[in-house]
């Protein structure tokens, strides 16, 4: 099978099958990016499809949030800068613009909303050196903008996880129902939907396939 793919010119398909075995070995994957352009093009989507699980247990590097922010539209950047001025935040929110080879926003496959939120807040605190209060203020706006950008860039989830606090979950579910009905392709390949409803420190887990 492997030989037939090589001789038929399906080297990229064969490499992709091999790379899947290293899906959770991030050190190896990062090293393989440097082999050549083909390897890079195959591995980058794999690394970016589940970023918020990668950083779940090691919140140290949040630079990828800056890459996401640089891909916001000019209109969204203007809105965010206006919001920054309104809240007396005197820092440039966007890293120096650089050309990227990939549409990173389209690669995401797994989205945990809580880890997503924490990564944004940590980015503003640790990378941008903003105060805790300013970080919290900006996190909600950036969260909504990036979520919208995932959809607009053609992301297609297979895992979606969220914690829904008691008293707010109806509004949150209504919001996501509206989003998902409007953009069905965003969740058409969902394999796991995990919702955690919190009430008085008690968690109830619902896992749907």
CSV table of C-alpha atoms in Angstrom, one decimal:
chain,number,residue,atom,x,y,z
A,1,UNK,CA,0.0,0.0,0.0
A,2,UNK,CA,2.8,2.4,1.0
A,3,UNK,CA,4.9,1.6,-2.1
A,4,UNK,CA,1.9,2.0,-4.4
A,5,UNK,CA,1.3,5.5,-3.0
A,6,UNK,CA,4.9,6.5,-3.5
A,7,UNK,CA,5.0,5.3,-7.1
A,8,UNK,CA,1.7,6.8,-7.9
A,9,UNK,CA,2.8,10.2,-6.6
A,10,UNK,CA,0.6,10.2,-3.5
A,11,UNK,CA,3.6,11.0,-1.2
A,12,UNK,CA,1.7,13.8,0.6
A,13,UNK,CA,-1.1,11.3,1.5
A,14,UNK,CA,1.4,8.8,2.8
A,15,UNK,CA,3.2,11.4,4.8
A,16,UNK,CA,-0.1,12.6,6.3
A,17,UNK,CA,-0.9,9.1,7.4
A,18,UNK,CA,2.5,8.8,9.1
A,19,UNK,CA,2.3,12.2,10.7
A,20,UNK,CA,-1.1,11.3,12.4
A,21,UNK,CA,0.9,8.9,14.6
A,22,UNK,CA,2.7,11.8,16.1
A,23,UNK,CA,-0.4,13.9,16.6
A,24,UNK,CA,0.2,14.5,20.4
A,25,UNK,CA,4.0,14.6,20.1
A,26,UNK,CA,4.3,18.3,19.6
A,27,UNK,CA,8.1,18.5,19.9
A,28,UNK,CA,8.5,16.0,17.1
A,29,UNK,CA,5.9,17.8,15.0
A,30,UNK,CA,7.6,21.2,15.5
A,31,UNK,CA,10.9,19.7,14.4
A,32,UNK,CA,9.3,18.2,11.3
A,33,UNK,CA,8.1,21.6,10.1
A,34,UNK,CA,11.7,22.4,9.3
A,35,UNK,CA,12.2,19.5,6.9
A,36,UNK,CA,10.7,21.1,3.8
A,37,UNK,CA,7.7,23.0,2.5
A,38,UNK,CA,5.6,19.9,2.0
A,39,UNK,CA,6.1,18.7,5.5
A,40,UNK,CA,5.4,22.2,6.8
A,41,UNK,CA,2.1,22.4,4.9
A,42,UNK,CA,1.0,19.0,6.2
A,43,UNK,CA,1.9,19.6,9.8
A,44,UNK,CA,0.9,23.2,10.5
A,45,UNK,CA,-2.9,22.5,10.2
A,46,UNK,CA,-2.5,19.6,12.6
A,47,UNK,CA,-0.7,21.7,15.2
A,48,UNK,CA,-3.3,24.5,14.9
A,49,UNK,CA,-6.4,22.3,15.0
A,50,UNK,CA,-6.4,21.8,18.8
A,51,UNK,CA,-4.4,24.7,20.3
A,52,UNK,CA,-6.5,25.1,23.3
A,53,UNK,CA,-6.0,21.6,24.5
A,54,UNK,CA,-2.2,21.8,23.8
A,55,UNK,CA,-2.0,24.8,26.2
A,56,UNK,CA,-4.6,23.5,28.7
A,57,UNK,CA,-1.9,22.2,31.2
A,58,UNK,CA,0.9,24.5,30.3
A,59,UNK,CA,-0.2,28.1,30.0
A,60,UNK,CA,3.2,29.6,29.1
A,61,UNK,CA,3.1,30.6,25.4
A,62,UNK,CA,0.2,32.7,24.2
A,63,UNK,CA,1.8,34.3,21.1
A,64,UNK,CA,-0.7,32.4,18.9
A,65,UNK,CA,-3.4,34.7,20.1
A,66,UNK,CA,-1.5,37.6,18.6
A,67,UNK,CA,-1.4,35.8,15.2
A,68,UNK,CA,-5.2,35.4,15.5
A,69,UNK,CA,-5.6,39.1,16.3
A,70,UNK,CA,-3.5,40.2,13.3
A,71,UNK,CA,-6.0,38.4,11.1
A,72,UNK,CA,-8.9,40.5,12.3
A,73,UNK,CA,-10.5,42.7,9.7
A,74,UNK,CA,-9.6,46.4,9.7
A,75,UNK,CA,-13.2,47.1,10.8
A,76,UNK,CA,-12.9,44.8,13.8
A,77,UNK,CA,-9.5,46.2,14.7
A,78,UNK,CA,-11.0,49.7,14.6
A,79,UNK,CA,-13.8,48.7,16.9
A,80,UNK,CA,-11.3,47.1,19.3
A,81,UNK,CA,-9.1,50.2,19.3
A,82,UNK,CA,-12.1,52.4,20.0
A,83,UNK,CA,-13.0,50.1,22.9
A,84,UNK,CA,-9.4,50.3,24.1
A,85,UNK,CA,-9.6,54.1,24.1
A,86,UNK,CA,-12.9,54.2,26.0
A,87,UNK,CA,-11.3,52.1,28.8
A,88,UNK,CA,-8.1,54.1,29.0
A,89,UNK,CA,-5.8,51.3,27.8
A,90,UNK,CA,-2.7,52.9,26.4
A,91,UNK,CA,-1.1,50.0,24.6
A,92,UNK,CA,-1.1,48.8,21.0
A,93,UNK,CA,-3.2,45.6,21.1
A,94,UNK,CA,-1.8,44.2,17.8
A,95,UNK,CA,1.6,42.7,17.2
A,96,UNK,CA,3.7,44.1,14.3
A,97,UNK,CA,1.9,43.0,11.2
A,98,UNK,CA,3.7,40.2,9.3
A,99,UNK,CA,2.8,38.1,6.3
A,100,UNK,CA,1.6,34.6,7.1
A,101,UNK,CA,1.7,31.6,4.9
A,102,UNK,CA,-1.4,30.0,6.3
A,103,UNK,CA,-5.0,30.9,7.1
A,104,UNK,CA,-4.5,29.8,10.8
A,105,UNK,CA,-8.1,30.7,11.8
A,106,UNK,CA,-9.5,28.0,9.4
A,107,UNK,CA,-7.5,25.1,11.0
A,108,UNK,CA,-9.3,24.9,14.4
A,109,UNK,CA,-11.2,21.7,15.0
A,110,UNK,CA,-11.5,21.5,18.8
A,111,UNK,CA,-12.8,24.4,20.7
A,112,UNK,CA,-13.1,24.6,24.5
A,113,UNK,CA,-14.6,28.0,25.3
A,114,UNK,CA,-13.1,28.2,28.8
A,115,UNK,CA,-9.6,27.4,27.7
A,116,UNK,CA,-10.1,29.8,24.8
A,117,UNK,CA,-11.1,32.6,27.2
A,118,UNK,CA,-8.2,31.9,29.6
A,119,UNK,CA,-5.7,32.0,26.8
A,120,UNK,CA,-6.9,35.4,25.6
A,121,UNK,CA,-6.9,36.8,29.1
A,122,UNK,CA,-3.4,35.4,29.7
A,123,UNK,CA,-2.2,36.8,26.4
A,124,UNK,CA,-3.1,40.3,27.5
A,125,UNK,CA,-1.6,39.9,31.0
A,126,UNK,CA,1.6,38.0,30.2
A,127,UNK,CA,2.5,39.1,26.7
A,128,UNK,CA,0.9,42.6,26.5
A,129,UNK,CA,1.6,43.3,30.2
A,130,UNK,CA,-1.9,44.8,30.8
A,131,UNK,CA,-3.4,45.0,34.2
A,132,UNK,CA,-5.8,42.3,35.4
A,133,UNK,CA,-8.8,44.6,35.1
A,134,UNK,CA,-7.9,45.7,31.5
A,135,UNK,CA,-7.3,42.1,30.5
A,136,UNK,CA,-10.7,41.1,31.7
A,137,UNK,CA,-12.3,44.0,29.9
A,138,UNK,CA,-10.7,43.2,26.6
A,139,UNK,CA,-11.1,39.4,26.8
A,140,UNK,CA,-14.9,39.4,26.2
A,141,UNK,CA,-14.6,41.6,23.1
A,142,UNK,CA,-11.7,39.7,21.6
A,143,UNK,CA,-13.4,36.4,22.4
A,144,UNK,CA,-16.5,37.4,20.4
A,145,UNK,CA,-14.5,38.8,17.5
A,146,UNK,CA,-12.2,35.7,17.2
A,147,UNK,CA,-15.2,33.3,17.5
A,148,UNK,CA,-16.8,35.2,14.6
A,149,UNK,CA,-13.5,35.0,12.6
A,150,UNK,CA,-13.3,31.2,13.1
A,151,UNK,CA,-16.6,31.0,11.4
A,152,UNK,CA,-15.9,33.5,8.6
A,153,UNK,CA,-12.7,31.7,7.7
A,154,UNK,CA,-14.3,28.4,7.2
A,155,UNK,CA,-13.4,26.6,10.3
A,156,UNK,CA,-15.1,23.2,10.8
A,157,UNK,CA,-15.3,21.9,14.4
A,158,UNK,CA,-15.4,18.2,15.4
A,159,UNK,CA,-15.2,19.0,19.2
A,160,UNK,CA,-17.0,21.7,21.1
A,161,UNK,CA,-16.9,22.1,24.9
A,162,UNK,CA,-18.5,24.8,27.1
A,163,UNK,CA,-19.3,25.4,30.7
A,164,UNK,CA,-22.7,27.0,31.1
A,165,UNK,CA,-23.3,28.7,34.5
A,166,UNK,CA,-26.7,28.5,36.1
A,167,UNK,CA,-28.8,31.6,35.4
A,168,UNK,CA,-27.1,32.3,32.1
A,169,UNK,CA,-27.1,29.0,30.3
A,170,UNK,CA,-30.5,29.7,28.5
A,171,UNK,CA,-29.1,32.9,27.0
A,172,UNK,CA,-25.9,31.3,26.1
A,173,UNK,CA,-27.6,28.3,24.4
A,174,UNK,CA,-29.9,30.8,22.6
A,175,UNK,CA,-26.8,32.7,21.4
A,176,UNK,CA,-25.1,29.5,20.1
A,177,UNK,CA,-28.2,28.1,18.5
A,178,UNK,CA,-28.5,31.4,16.6
A,179,UNK,CA,-24.8,31.1,15.5
A,180,UNK,CA,-25.0,27.4,14.6
A,181,UNK,CA,-28.3,27.9,12.6
A,182,UNK,CA,-26.8,30.7,10.7
A,183,UNK,CA,-23.5,28.9,10.0
A,184,UNK,CA,-24.3,25.2,9.9
A,185,UNK,CA,-21.0,24.2,8.2
A,186,UNK,CA,-19.2,25.3,11.4
A,187,UNK,CA,-20.6,22.3,13.3
A,188,UNK,CA,-21.7,19.9,10.6
A,189,UNK,CA,-18.9,17.5,11.4
A,190,UNK,CA,-19.2,17.6,15.2
A,191,UNK,CA,-18.2,14.3,16.8
A,192,UNK,CA,-18.3,15.4,20.4
A,193,UNK,CA,-20.4,18.1,22.1
A,194,UNK,CA,-19.7,18.5,25.8
A,195,UNK,CA,-21.7,20.9,27.9
A,196,UNK,CA,-21.1,21.3,31.6
A,197,UNK,CA,-23.9,22.9,33.5
A,198,UNK,CA,-22.8,24.5,36.8
A,199,UNK,CA,-25.2,25.0,39.8
A,200,UNK,CA,-24.1,25.5,43.4
A,201,UNK,CA,-20.7,24.0,42.8
A,202,UNK,CA,-22.2,20.8,41.3
A,203,UNK,CA,-21.3,19.9,37.7
A,204,UNK,CA,-23.6,17.9,35.5
A,205,UNK,CA,-21.9,16.5,32.4
A,206,UNK,CA,-23.7,16.0,29.1
A,207,UNK,CA,-21.8,14.3,26.3
A,208,UNK,CA,-23.6,13.9,23.0
A,209,UNK,CA,-22.2,12.2,19.9
